[in-house]
Structure formats: C-alpha cells, structure tokens
Amino acid sequence: MSESPRTAENINPANTDDVFGIVRQATREEARAAVDAAAEAFRAWRNTPAPVRGKIVARAARLMEDHEEELSQLLTREEGKTLAESRGELQRSINVVDFCAGESRRMNGETIQSELPLNFAYTIKQPLGVVACVTPWNFPVAIPVWKIAPALVAGNTVVFKPASLTPGTAVRIVEVFEEAGIPPGVLNLILGSGSDAGDEIIGHPAVKAVSFTGSNSVGIRLYEQVSRRGGKVQCEMGGKNPVVVMEDADIDLAVESTAQGAFGSSGQRCTATSRAVVVNDIADEFVTRIAARAGSMRLGNGADPNTEVGPSVDKNQFKTVLQYIDIGREDGATLVCGGKQATGSALDKGYFVQPTVFDHVTPDMRIAREEIFGPVLSVLRVKNFDEAMQVANDCEYGLSSSIFSNDASRIFRFVDEIETGMIHINSPTTGGEAHIPFGGIKGTGIGDREQGSTALDFYTDLKVVYVDYTGRKREGNLY
Ligand code: NDP
C-alpha cells in the first residue's frame, strides 16, 4: 500500500494535554484496496458453514470479556464518557456479539405449501457480499460490533469505517476479531476521513450494502449515493427524544430518569432525552427539581469514579452545544440552570458544558426541533395529554420516547400514538438490550432494524425456491 502523509491526533476530550495517538489517515487508494481484499475473501467466508462462523464470532465475545477493563478505560479516554458508562457499553457489546453468534445456528428459511399438488417452495438466506459499516463516535464499541457481528455471522465480508474521533477503540475491536480467528480479508479497517476514504468505500461498486449510523446530513447523502447505484442501505440517524410527564406521574422517578436521559453521556446518546413535555399542573415542581438535579451533577474526567457527566467529545461538538444554548436564549426560552462552559481546575483542559435546562420552550424554537447532542434539556409546557401528544410528535425525528404516568389507558394511548421506534414506560428514553430490535422511524431510520430478531435481516438476501416433483408440464395456473 502507498504511504499517506496525512495524520490526525487522538485527544482525550477531558484533558486536551493528553494526546495519546497519532493516526495515519487512509488514502482513497487504500480504501479501494480494502474493498478489493474483502471482495476476494468473500467466497471462502461465504462457504464456511454459518455455525463455524458463529463459533469464531463467539470467541470474539470471550476475548472482549478478557479485555473488558482495558477496553473500557480506552473508551473513556478517547470518547470521554464515564467509566461506568464505558463498562455498560462493553457489556452491551459482549451481549450483542454473543446473541449474533447464537443466530449462526438459526439462519433458517421456511418451507411453504403450494396450491399445486406435488409442489412446494422453500426460502433460503444468503449473504450479500462486501458490506460497509460506517459508524459514529458516541458508541464506538457497541455500534461497530452490532453491525460487524451480524454481518460476519451472515457470511458477508466487511469494510469498517469508524468515526475519525474514535480510532483507538476501532483498532482494538478489529484486533479482537482477528485474534478470535476471523481470516485475513474478511474484516478490514479503514481509518480516514468520511468525506475522503469513507466516500471511496461507499462509492465502490463491489460494496453491496452500507450500514450507517450517524447524523442525518451525512446519512441522507449516503443513502442517495448508494441507492442510486442499486446498493442496499440501512441508516440510523438523529433523535430529539421526548419524555411526556403527566400530573399523576411519580415525580421523583420522572425527575431522576429525565436527568439520566438528558445529561448521561453528556447528552451524546442518540436516545438522549432532549425534550420534556410536561403538563402545566406539575410543570413548576418538575422544573425546580430537574434544575436542582442538573446543578448538582459532578462533572469531570470520566476516569474519576465520582464523575457523573463527562465532556463533549471534541472542540466542534463543544462549540455546537454552546451555540445552541445561545440560540435558546435568543429565541426567548428561559434558562433555568447551566448555560455555560463548566470551569474549575479539573475542567479547564476539557470540553465541559454545564448541564443546562431551558423552560418555556415553544415547539417552533430551534432548541425544540434540532438535535443538539449535548447536556441540554428543553421543557415544553402543555395543557393536557392531547396537547402533549401533539407537541411530542411535532418533530422530524422518531427514535425514542418515554411517558411518566400511572394511568394505564394514557400509557397505552401513548404507545399507540407516539411516533418513535422505541418507547419506554416510566423509565429513561435511553438504553436497549442485545436481543431486542433497535431503531427509529420518521426521519431517524431508513431500512431494516438492527439487533434482536431483526439483526440479520439487513445482511442477508432471501431466495425463494419452487420445487415441482410432478415430472409433468404444468397445466392451468400459469400466472
Ligand atoms: P456523522 O454523520 O458526522 O459521521 C458518522 C460516520 O460517517 C463517521 O464515520 C464519518 O466519518 C462518516 N462519514 C462522514 N461523511 C461521510 C461520507 N461522505 N461518506 C462516508 N462516510 C462519511 O455522525 P457523528 O459521528 O457526528 O455521530 C453523531 C450522530 O450519530 C448523531 O446525529 C446521533 O444522533 C447519531 N447516532 C444515531 C444512532 C441511532 O441509532 N439512531 C446511534 C448513535 C448515534 P468521519 O468521522 O471521518 O467524519
């Protein structure tokens, strides 16, 4: 491979003096070579029996367990989330890999009765070929493995293009799969910028499918580009996730869960709570208490066990969050707490933003409509349940939501009417389990759901086989 002169620094967002890696950026030529290597490795991998592929993937889960603490520490240093959050992400990742390994023994089709005598049909699932996995920085272990593991189990070969901000965890994931026994060429890592190396991968005609998680602006462009040449695309994109808090809610639970959802991982989860839609009767109490909770949160380096909220991932994200806080003020929302860069000896070298709550946000304001991806909560006050539903659904995104209420009929109406792919009842908008499908609707999601019973859908083609054992020319029924 030819040498690339471009490099990027890997910087700890909690302490920018901690530059712990220099990452060489792949060229377009190297990106093409990675796709070619994956194409060459496809036939042998596809012909490896699925349970044998699954066994190798299961070994990767055991190795992740062996390296769980090291990977968690690296994740915190690279992305900034707290160690507890990193350990949680590692556990989720191990569960996903285990689940997918098990699916290798269930790549079943169905047999179907025919309307003709001495005929039947059956279906088989087959891999697609070379698949590209393009991932964001906010779950730099879990999201890659919830794409790579099902892709490999299904018999595809993979080109993995992680976010430029999290190359260290990407390298370790690939090393773990290699150590588990994935043959050369089956899983290929390209570290480089999305608009350059990433663009080359997704434009390559040998890439049959692209599984993307990231922002809407990139995802929609990528969708257009790949689908135009007939490729298959799955996009999981942004969120603006609401909690609805009714007057009969357990207010302690609603406040604590909203704080977890809004400020955990510094608001950098796709499922983060960014809107609290609260009925007037309890809005004053809710706002007072959530502001107190936000103000009490301990910010710091995620490696410190006392830290509750880590930094924004980099300078750009940090500036974006502070800009949105300015926009909230200018648009007339009431800032009730936070609203500034967090400072103090342990914070001055990192990208820390105070957990922030805006009250009296109206649905037309930008902070009610656009994804901020920081520790900022917008409170929208409403008269009643019907208005709450209208406000909660007045949004281009449809990833996750939650309701706090003890009224069963309201809860089930919420489930019926809310326009999100995932719904939580009396719990935060965040979280998910490895064996349960994950993803959004409306502007958030395009294509098959990831994880759970749907994990392999995107990574397989379905063939239908008609079997006629009459031995005679067909008569009648010629449609
Ligand atoms: P981006 O959309 O900026 O980047 C995502 C990935 O796409 C990165 O690897 C990036 O590379 C790559 N990329 C960028 N441009 C191109 C291109 N032209 N061709 C190919 N690849 C490209 O998202 P972020 O990394 O900033 O992640 C945050 C976003 O992810 C948020 O909007 C969040 O909501 C969303 N997200 C959604 C989830 C869901 O399940 N719905 C889960 C987690 C996050 P590079 O880093 O080099 O630019």
Coordinates of C-alpha atoms and ligand atoms in Angstrom, one line a residue:
M1 CA 0.0 0.0 0.0
S2 CA 1.2 3.5 -0.7
E3 CA 2.1 5.8 2.1
S4 CA -0.3 8.6 3.1
P5 CA 1.2 11.8 4.5
R6 CA -1.9 12.8 6.5
T7 CA -2.3 12.2 10.2
A8 CA -4.7 13.1 13.0
E9 CA -4.2 13.3 16.7
N10 CA -6.2 11.2 19.1
I11 CA -7.0 13.6 22.0
N12 CA -8.7 12.9 25.4
P13 CA -11.6 15.3 25.5
A14 CA -11.5 15.6 29.3
N15 CA -7.8 16.7 29.1
T16 CA -6.6 18.0 25.8
D17 CA -2.9 17.8 27.0
D18 CA -3.4 14.0 26.8
V19 CA -2.6 13.3 23.1
F20 CA -2.4 9.6 23.1
G21 CA -2.2 8.7 19.5
I22 CA -1.2 9.9 16.0
V23 CA -3.4 8.2 13.4
R24 CA -2.4 7.9 9.8
Q25 CA -5.3 8.7 7.5
A26 CA -6.0 6.2 4.8
T27 CA -6.0 7.4 1.2
R28 CA -8.7 6.7 -1.3
E29 CA -6.4 4.1 -2.9
E30 CA -6.1 2.3 0.4
A31 CA -9.9 2.4 0.8
R32 CA -10.3 0.8 -2.6
A33 CA -7.7 -1.9 -1.7
A34 CA -9.7 -2.7 1.5
V35 CA -12.8 -3.3 -0.6
D36 CA -10.9 -5.4 -3.1
A37 CA -9.5 -7.5 -0.2
A38 CA -13.0 -8.0 1.2
A39 CA -14.3 -9.0 -2.3
E40 CA -11.5 -11.5 -2.6
A41 CA -12.2 -13.1 0.8
F42 CA -15.9 -13.3 0.3
R43 CA -16.2 -16.7 -1.5
A44 CA -14.3 -18.7 1.1
W45 CA -16.1 -17.0 4.1
R46 CA -19.5 -17.4 2.5
N47 CA -18.7 -21.1 2.1
T48 CA -17.7 -21.5 5.7
P49 CA -20.7 -23.0 7.5
A50 CA -22.7 -20.5 9.4
P51 CA -22.3 -22.2 12.8
V52 CA -18.5 -22.3 12.2
R53 CA -18.6 -18.6 11.5
G54 CA -20.6 -18.2 14.7
K55 CA -18.0 -20.0 16.7
I56 CA -15.3 -17.6 15.7
V57 CA -17.6 -14.6 16.5
A58 CA -18.4 -16.2 19.9
R59 CA -14.7 -16.3 20.6
A60 CA -14.5 -12.6 20.0
A61 CA -17.1 -12.2 22.8
R62 CA -14.9 -14.1 25.2
L63 CA -11.9 -12.0 24.2
M64 CA -13.9 -8.9 24.8
E65 CA -14.7 -10.2 28.2
D66 CA -11.0 -10.8 28.9
H67 CA -10.2 -7.3 27.8
E68 CA -13.3 -5.6 29.2
E69 CA -11.5 -3.3 31.6
E70 CA -8.7 -2.3 29.2
L71 CA -11.3 -1.5 26.5
S72 CA -13.5 0.4 28.9
Q73 CA -10.5 2.6 30.0
L74 CA -9.6 3.3 26.4
L75 CA -13.2 4.2 25.6
T76 CA -13.4 6.7 28.4
R77 CA -10.0 8.2 27.4
E78 CA -11.0 8.5 23.8
E79 CA -14.7 9.5 23.9
G80 CA -15.0 11.0 27.4
K81 CA -17.9 9.1 28.8
T82 CA -17.6 7.9 32.4
L83 CA -16.0 4.6 33.2
A84 CA -19.4 3.3 34.5
E85 CA -20.9 4.2 31.1
S86 CA -18.0 2.6 29.2
R87 CA -18.3 -0.6 31.2
G88 CA -22.0 -0.6 30.4
E89 CA -21.2 -0.2 26.7
L90 CA -18.7 -3.1 26.8
Q91 CA -21.3 -5.4 28.5
R92 CA -23.9 -4.5 25.9
S93 CA -21.4 -5.1 23.1
I94 CA -20.5 -8.5 24.5
N95 CA -24.1 -9.4 24.8
V96 CA -24.7 -8.4 21.1
V97 CA -21.8 -10.5 19.9
D98 CA -23.0 -13.5 21.9
F99 CA -26.5 -13.1 20.5
C100 CA -25.3 -12.8 17.0
A101 CA -23.0 -15.9 17.4
G102 CA -26.2 -17.8 18.5
E103 CA -28.0 -16.6 15.4
S104 CA -25.5 -18.5 13.3
R105 CA -27.4 -21.7 14.2
R106 CA -30.8 -20.1 13.3
M107 CA -30.2 -18.9 9.7
N108 CA -33.3 -20.8 8.8
G109 CA -35.7 -20.4 5.9
E110 CA -39.3 -21.7 5.7
T111 CA -40.9 -24.4 3.8
I112 CA -44.2 -23.3 2.2
Q113 CA -47.1 -25.4 1.0
S114 CA -48.1 -24.9 -2.7
E115 CA -51.5 -24.5 -4.1
L116 CA -50.5 -27.2 -6.7
P117 CA -50.3 -30.9 -6.0
L118 CA -46.8 -32.4 -5.7
N119 CA -45.2 -28.9 -5.4
F120 CA -43.8 -26.9 -2.5
A121 CA -41.5 -23.9 -2.0
Y122 CA -38.8 -23.0 0.5
T123 CA -36.7 -20.0 1.3
I124 CA -33.0 -19.6 2.0
K125 CA -31.0 -16.7 3.4
Q126 CA -27.7 -15.9 1.8
P127 CA -25.1 -13.2 2.4
L128 CA -24.9 -10.1 0.3
G129 CA -21.1 -9.8 -0.4
V130 CA -19.0 -6.9 0.8
V131 CA -20.7 -4.8 3.3
A132 CA -19.5 -1.4 4.6
C133 CA -20.1 -0.5 8.2
V134 CA -19.9 3.3 8.8
T135 CA -20.1 4.3 12.4
P136 CA -20.3 7.4 14.7
W137 CA -18.1 8.2 17.7
N138 CA -20.7 8.2 20.5
F139 CA -20.8 4.4 21.0
P140 CA -17.5 3.5 19.3
V141 CA -17.5 -0.1 20.6
A142 CA -21.2 -1.1 20.7
I143 CA -22.3 0.3 17.3
P144 CA -19.5 -1.2 15.3
V145 CA -20.0 -4.6 16.9
W146 CA -23.8 -4.6 16.4
K147 CA -23.0 -4.2 12.7
I148 CA -19.9 -6.2 12.3
A149 CA -21.1 -9.3 14.3
P150 CA -24.3 -9.9 12.3
A151 CA -22.6 -9.1 9.0
L152 CA -19.9 -11.7 9.6
V153 CA -22.3 -14.3 11.0
A154 CA -24.5 -14.0 7.9
G155 CA -21.4 -14.7 5.7
N156 CA -20.5 -11.2 4.4
T157 CA -17.1 -9.7 4.4
V158 CA -16.8 -6.2 5.9
V159 CA -15.1 -2.9 5.4
F160 CA -15.3 -1.0 8.7
K161 CA -15.0 2.8 8.6
P162 CA -15.3 4.2 12.2
A163 CA -15.6 7.8 13.1
S164 CA -12.4 9.8 12.9
L165 CA -12.7 10.8 16.5
T166 CA -12.5 7.2 17.9
P167 CA -9.8 5.3 16.0
G168 CA -8.3 3.7 19.1
T169 CA -11.3 1.6 20.1
A170 CA -11.9 0.7 16.4
V171 CA -8.4 -0.7 16.1
R172 CA -8.9 -2.8 19.3
I173 CA -12.2 -4.2 18.1
V174 CA -10.7 -5.4 14.9
E175 CA -7.7 -6.9 16.7
V176 CA -10.1 -8.8 19.0
F177 CA -12.0 -10.3 16.0
E178 CA -8.7 -11.1 14.3
E179 CA -7.4 -12.8 17.5
A180 CA -10.7 -14.8 17.6
G181 CA -9.8 -16.3 14.2
I182 CA -11.5 -14.1 11.5
P183 CA -9.5 -14.9 8.4
P184 CA -7.5 -12.2 6.5
G185 CA -9.6 -10.0 4.3
V186 CA -12.9 -10.8 6.0
L187 CA -12.8 -7.8 8.3
N188 CA -11.0 -4.7 7.0
L189 CA -10.5 -1.5 8.9
I190 CA -10.1 1.9 7.2
L191 CA -9.1 4.9 9.4
G192 CA -9.6 8.1 7.5
S193 CA -12.0 10.9 6.9
G194 CA -15.6 10.2 5.9
S195 CA -15.6 12.6 3.0
D196 CA -12.5 11.0 1.6
A197 CA -11.8 7.4 2.4
G198 CA -15.4 6.9 3.5
D199 CA -16.8 8.3 0.3
E200 CA -14.5 6.0 -1.7
I201 CA -15.8 2.9 0.2
I202 CA -19.4 3.7 -0.2
G203 CA -19.0 4.6 -3.9
H204 CA -17.2 1.3 -4.7
P205 CA -19.4 -0.9 -6.9
A206 CA -18.2 -4.1 -5.1
V207 CA -19.9 -2.8 -1.9
K208 CA -23.3 -4.3 -2.0
A209 CA -24.7 -2.8 1.2
V210 CA -23.9 0.1 3.6
S211 CA -25.0 0.0 7.2
F212 CA -24.7 3.6 8.5
T213 CA -25.2 5.2 11.9
G214 CA -24.7 8.9 12.3
S215 CA -26.1 12.3 11.5
N216 CA -29.0 13.0 9.1
S217 CA -27.0 15.3 6.9
V218 CA -24.4 12.6 6.2
G219 CA -26.9 9.7 6.2
I220 CA -29.3 11.1 3.7
R221 CA -26.5 11.9 1.3
L222 CA -25.0 8.5 1.7
Y223 CA -28.4 6.9 1.2
E224 CA -28.9 8.8 -2.1
Q225 CA -25.4 7.9 -3.3
V226 CA -25.6 4.1 -2.6
S227 CA -29.2 3.6 -3.6
R228 CA -28.6 5.4 -6.9
R229 CA -26.3 2.6 -7.9
G230 CA -28.7 -0.1 -6.6
G231 CA -26.9 -0.8 -3.3
K232 CA -28.8 -1.7 -0.1
V233 CA -28.7 0.9 2.7
Q234 CA -29.6 1.0 6.3
C235 CA -29.4 4.4 8.1
E236 CA -29.9 5.0 11.8
M237 CA -29.7 8.8 12.4
G238 CA -30.5 11.6 14.8
G239 CA -33.1 11.9 17.6
K240 CA -34.9 14.6 19.5
N241 CA -36.4 12.3 22.1
P242 CA -39.3 13.4 24.3
V243 CA -40.4 12.4 27.7
V244 CA -44.1 13.2 28.5
V245 CA -44.7 13.8 32.2
M246 CA -48.3 13.6 33.3
E247 CA -49.8 15.0 36.5
D248 CA -50.2 11.5 38.0
A249 CA -46.5 10.7 37.4
D250 CA -44.2 9.6 40.2
I251 CA -42.3 12.9 40.2
D252 CA -39.1 11.6 41.9
L253 CA -38.9 8.9 39.2
A254 CA -39.7 11.3 36.4
V255 CA -37.0 13.8 37.5
E256 CA -34.3 11.3 38.1
S257 CA -35.0 9.4 34.9
T258 CA -35.1 12.6 32.8
A259 CA -31.8 13.7 34.3
Q260 CA -30.2 10.4 33.5
G261 CA -31.5 10.5 29.9
A262 CA -30.7 14.2 29.3
F263 CA -27.3 14.5 31.0
G264 CA -25.9 11.0 31.0
S265 CA -23.1 10.5 28.4
S266 CA -23.1 14.3 28.3
G267 CA -26.3 14.2 26.2
Q268 CA -24.4 12.5 23.4
R269 CA -26.6 9.4 23.1
C270 CA -28.8 9.1 20.0
T271 CA -31.5 8.2 22.5
A272 CA -30.8 11.1 24.9
T273 CA -33.8 12.9 26.3
S274 CA -33.8 16.4 24.9
R275 CA -37.4 17.4 25.3
A276 CA -39.5 17.2 28.5
V277 CA -43.2 17.7 27.6
V278 CA -44.8 18.5 31.0
V279 CA -48.4 19.2 31.9
N280 CA -48.9 22.6 33.5
D281 CA -50.2 21.2 36.8
I282 CA -46.8 19.8 37.7
A283 CA -44.5 21.9 35.5
D284 CA -43.3 24.3 38.2
E285 CA -42.3 21.5 40.5
F286 CA -40.7 19.4 37.7
V287 CA -38.6 22.4 36.5
T288 CA -37.5 23.3 40.0
R289 CA -36.4 19.7 40.8
I290 CA -34.8 18.9 37.4
A291 CA -32.8 22.2 37.6
A292 CA -31.6 21.3 41.1
R293 CA -30.6 17.8 39.9
A294 CA -28.8 19.2 36.9
G295 CA -27.0 21.7 39.1
S296 CA -25.8 19.0 41.5
M297 CA -24.2 16.8 38.9
R298 CA -20.5 16.2 39.2
L299 CA -18.6 17.0 36.0
G300 CA -15.1 15.7 35.4
N301 CA -12.8 13.2 33.8
G302 CA -14.8 10.0 33.2
A303 CA -11.9 8.0 34.6
D304 CA -12.6 9.5 38.1
P305 CA -15.2 7.2 39.7
N306 CA -17.0 10.3 41.2
T307 CA -17.8 11.8 37.8
E308 CA -21.4 11.8 36.7
V309 CA -21.0 13.8 33.5
G310 CA -18.0 13.8 31.2
P311 CA -17.0 16.3 28.4
S312 CA -18.3 16.9 24.9
V313 CA -16.3 14.7 22.5
D314 CA -14.3 17.5 20.9
K315 CA -14.0 21.2 20.3
N316 CA -16.5 21.3 17.4
Q317 CA -19.2 19.5 19.4
F318 CA -18.5 21.6 22.4
K319 CA -18.9 24.8 20.4
T320 CA -22.1 23.5 18.8
V321 CA -23.6 22.9 22.2
L322 CA -22.7 26.4 23.4
Q323 CA -24.1 27.9 20.2
Y324 CA -27.4 26.1 20.7
I325 CA -27.6 27.5 24.2
D326 CA -27.2 31.0 22.8
I327 CA -29.9 30.2 20.2
G328 CA -32.2 29.1 23.0
R329 CA -31.7 32.4 24.8
E330 CA -32.1 34.5 21.7
D331 CA -35.3 32.6 20.7
G332 CA -36.8 33.6 24.1
A333 CA -36.6 30.4 26.2
T334 CA -36.0 30.8 29.9
L335 CA -32.6 29.5 31.0
V336 CA -33.1 28.0 34.5
C337 CA -29.7 26.4 35.1
G338 CA -26.4 25.8 33.4
G339 CA -25.8 27.5 30.1
K340 CA -22.1 27.9 30.2
Q341 CA -18.8 26.1 29.8
A342 CA -18.0 24.4 33.1
T343 CA -14.8 25.5 34.6
G344 CA -12.6 24.8 37.6
S345 CA -9.2 23.2 38.0
A346 CA -10.1 19.7 36.8
L347 CA -12.3 21.0 34.0
D348 CA -10.3 23.8 32.3
K349 CA -8.4 21.5 29.9
G350 CA -11.5 19.7 28.7
Y351 CA -14.7 20.4 26.7
F352 CA -17.1 20.5 29.6
V353 CA -20.6 22.1 29.3
Q354 CA -22.8 22.7 32.4
P355 CA -25.9 20.5 32.4
T356 CA -28.5 23.0 31.1
V357 CA -32.3 23.3 31.5
F358 CA -34.5 25.7 29.4
D359 CA -38.1 26.3 30.5
H360 CA -41.0 27.8 28.5
V361 CA -39.6 26.4 25.3
T362 CA -42.1 26.5 22.4
P363 CA -42.4 23.9 19.7
D364 CA -41.2 26.3 17.0
M365 CA -37.9 27.1 18.7
R366 CA -34.8 25.6 17.3
I367 CA -33.8 24.0 20.6
A368 CA -37.2 22.1 20.5
R369 CA -36.6 20.9 16.9
E370 CA -32.9 20.3 16.2
E371 CA -30.6 17.7 17.7
I372 CA -28.1 19.4 20.0
F373 CA -26.1 16.3 21.2
G374 CA -25.1 17.9 24.5
P375 CA -26.4 18.1 28.1
V376 CA -29.3 20.4 27.3
L377 CA -32.9 19.8 28.2
S378 CA -35.8 21.8 26.8
V379 CA -39.0 21.9 28.9
L380 CA -42.2 22.4 26.9
R381 CA -45.3 23.1 29.0
V382 CA -48.7 21.7 27.8
K383 CA -52.3 21.8 29.0
N384 CA -53.2 18.1 28.8
F385 CA -52.4 14.7 27.4
D386 CA -53.8 15.5 23.9
E387 CA -51.6 18.6 23.6
A388 CA -48.6 16.6 25.0
M389 CA -49.0 14.1 22.2
Q390 CA -49.2 16.8 19.6
V391 CA -46.1 18.5 20.8
A392 CA -44.2 15.3 21.3
N393 CA -44.9 14.2 17.7
D394 CA -44.2 17.6 16.2
C395 CA -40.7 16.6 15.2
E396 CA -38.9 15.3 12.2
Y397 CA -37.1 12.6 14.2
G398 CA -38.6 9.4 15.6
L399 CA -36.1 7.4 17.6
S400 CA -37.1 7.1 21.3
S401 CA -39.6 8.4 23.8
S402 CA -40.9 7.9 27.3
I403 CA -44.0 8.6 29.3
F404 CA -44.2 9.1 33.1
S405 CA -47.8 8.3 34.3
N406 CA -49.6 5.6 36.3
D407 CA -52.7 5.7 34.2
A408 CA -52.9 2.6 32.0
S409 CA -55.2 4.0 29.4
R410 CA -53.0 7.0 28.9
I411 CA -49.9 4.8 28.7
F412 CA -51.4 2.6 26.0
R413 CA -52.7 5.6 24.1
F414 CA -49.2 7.0 24.2
V415 CA -47.9 3.7 22.8
D416 CA -50.4 3.8 20.0
E417 CA -49.9 7.5 19.1
I418 CA -46.3 8.3 19.7
E419 CA -44.2 8.4 16.5
T420 CA -41.0 6.8 17.7
G421 CA -39.4 3.4 17.0
M422 CA -38.7 2.8 20.7
I423 CA -41.0 3.6 23.6
H424 CA -40.2 3.5 27.4
I425 CA -42.7 3.5 30.1
N426 CA -41.8 5.1 33.4
S427 CA -38.1 4.8 32.5
P428 CA -35.5 6.9 30.6
T429 CA -35.6 7.3 26.8
T430 CA -32.1 5.6 26.7
G431 CA -31.0 2.0 26.9
G432 CA -31.6 -1.2 25.0
E433 CA -30.9 -4.9 25.1
A434 CA -28.9 -7.0 22.8
H435 CA -31.7 -9.4 21.9
I436 CA -34.3 -6.7 21.2
P437 CA -34.6 -4.8 17.9
F438 CA -33.3 -1.2 18.0
G439 CA -34.0 1.8 15.7
G440 CA -36.1 4.7 14.8
I441 CA -38.9 5.7 12.4
K442 CA -39.7 9.0 10.6
G443 CA -36.5 11.0 9.9
T444 CA -34.4 8.8 12.1
G445 CA -34.4 5.4 10.4
I446 CA -34.2 4.0 6.9
G447 CA -34.2 0.3 6.3
D448 CA -34.2 -2.8 8.4
R449 CA -33.9 -2.6 12.2
E450 CA -30.7 -3.6 13.9
Q451 CA -30.2 -6.1 16.7
G452 CA -32.5 -8.7 18.1
S453 CA -34.6 -10.9 15.9
T454 CA -34.1 -8.5 13.1
A455 CA -30.3 -8.3 13.4
L456 CA -29.5 -10.4 10.3
D457 CA -32.3 -9.1 8.0
F458 CA -30.2 -6.4 6.5
Y459 CA -27.2 -8.6 5.9
T460 CA -29.0 -11.3 4.0
D461 CA -30.8 -11.8 0.7
L462 CA -33.8 -14.1 0.7
K463 CA -34.2 -16.6 -2.1
V464 CA -37.4 -18.5 -2.9
V465 CA -37.1 -22.0 -4.4
Y466 CA -40.1 -23.5 -6.2
V467 CA -40.0 -27.3 -6.3
D468 CA -42.2 -29.2 -8.7
Y469 CA -41.9 -33.0 -8.4
T470 CA -44.8 -33.9 -10.7
G471 CA -42.5 -34.6 -13.6
R472 CA -45.2 -33.2 -15.9
K473 CA -45.7 -30.0 -17.9
R474 CA -47.7 -27.5 -15.9
E475 CA -51.4 -27.1 -16.8
G476 CA -53.6 -24.3 -15.6
N477 CA -52.4 -21.8 -13.0
L478 CA -49.8 -20.3 -15.4
Y479 CA -49.7 -16.8 -13.7
Ligands
NDP1 P1 -21.5 11.8 11.3 O1 -22.7 11.6 10.4 O2 -20.8 13.0 11.3 O3 -20.5 10.6 11.0 C1 -20.9 9.2 11.0 C2 -19.9 8.4 10.2 O4 -20.0 8.8 8.8 C3 -18.4 8.7 10.6 O5 -17.7 7.5 10.5 C4 -18.0 9.7 9.5 O6 -16.6 9.8 9.3 C5 -18.7 9.1 8.3 N1 -18.8 10.0 7.2 C6 -18.9 11.3 7.1 N2 -19.1 11.7 5.9 C7 -19.1 10.7 5.1 C8 -19.1 10.4 3.7 N3 -19.3 11.5 2.8 N4 -19.1 9.2 3.2 C9 -19.0 8.2 4.0 N5 -18.9 8.3 5.4 C10 -18.9 9.5 5.9 O7 -22.1 11.5 12.8 P2 -21.3 11.6 14.2 O8 -20.1 10.7 14.1 O9 -21.1 13.0 14.5 O10 -22.3 10.9 15.2 C11 -23.3 11.6 15.8 C12 -24.7 11.3 15.1 O11 -24.9 10.0 15.1 C13 -25.8 12.0 15.8 O12 -26.7 12.6 14.9 C14 -26.6 10.8 16.5 O13 -27.9 11.0 16.7 C15 -26.3 9.7 15.5 N6 -26.5 8.4 16.1 C16 -27.6 7.7 15.9 C17 -27.9 6.5 16.5 C18 -29.1 5.7 16.1 O14 -29.2 4.5 16.4 N7 -30.2 6.3 15.6 C19 -26.9 5.9 17.4 C20 -25.8 6.7 17.7 C21 -25.6 7.9 17.0 P3 -15.7 11.0 10.0 O15 -15.8 10.7 11.4 O16 -14.4 10.7 9.4 O17 -16.4 12.3 9.5

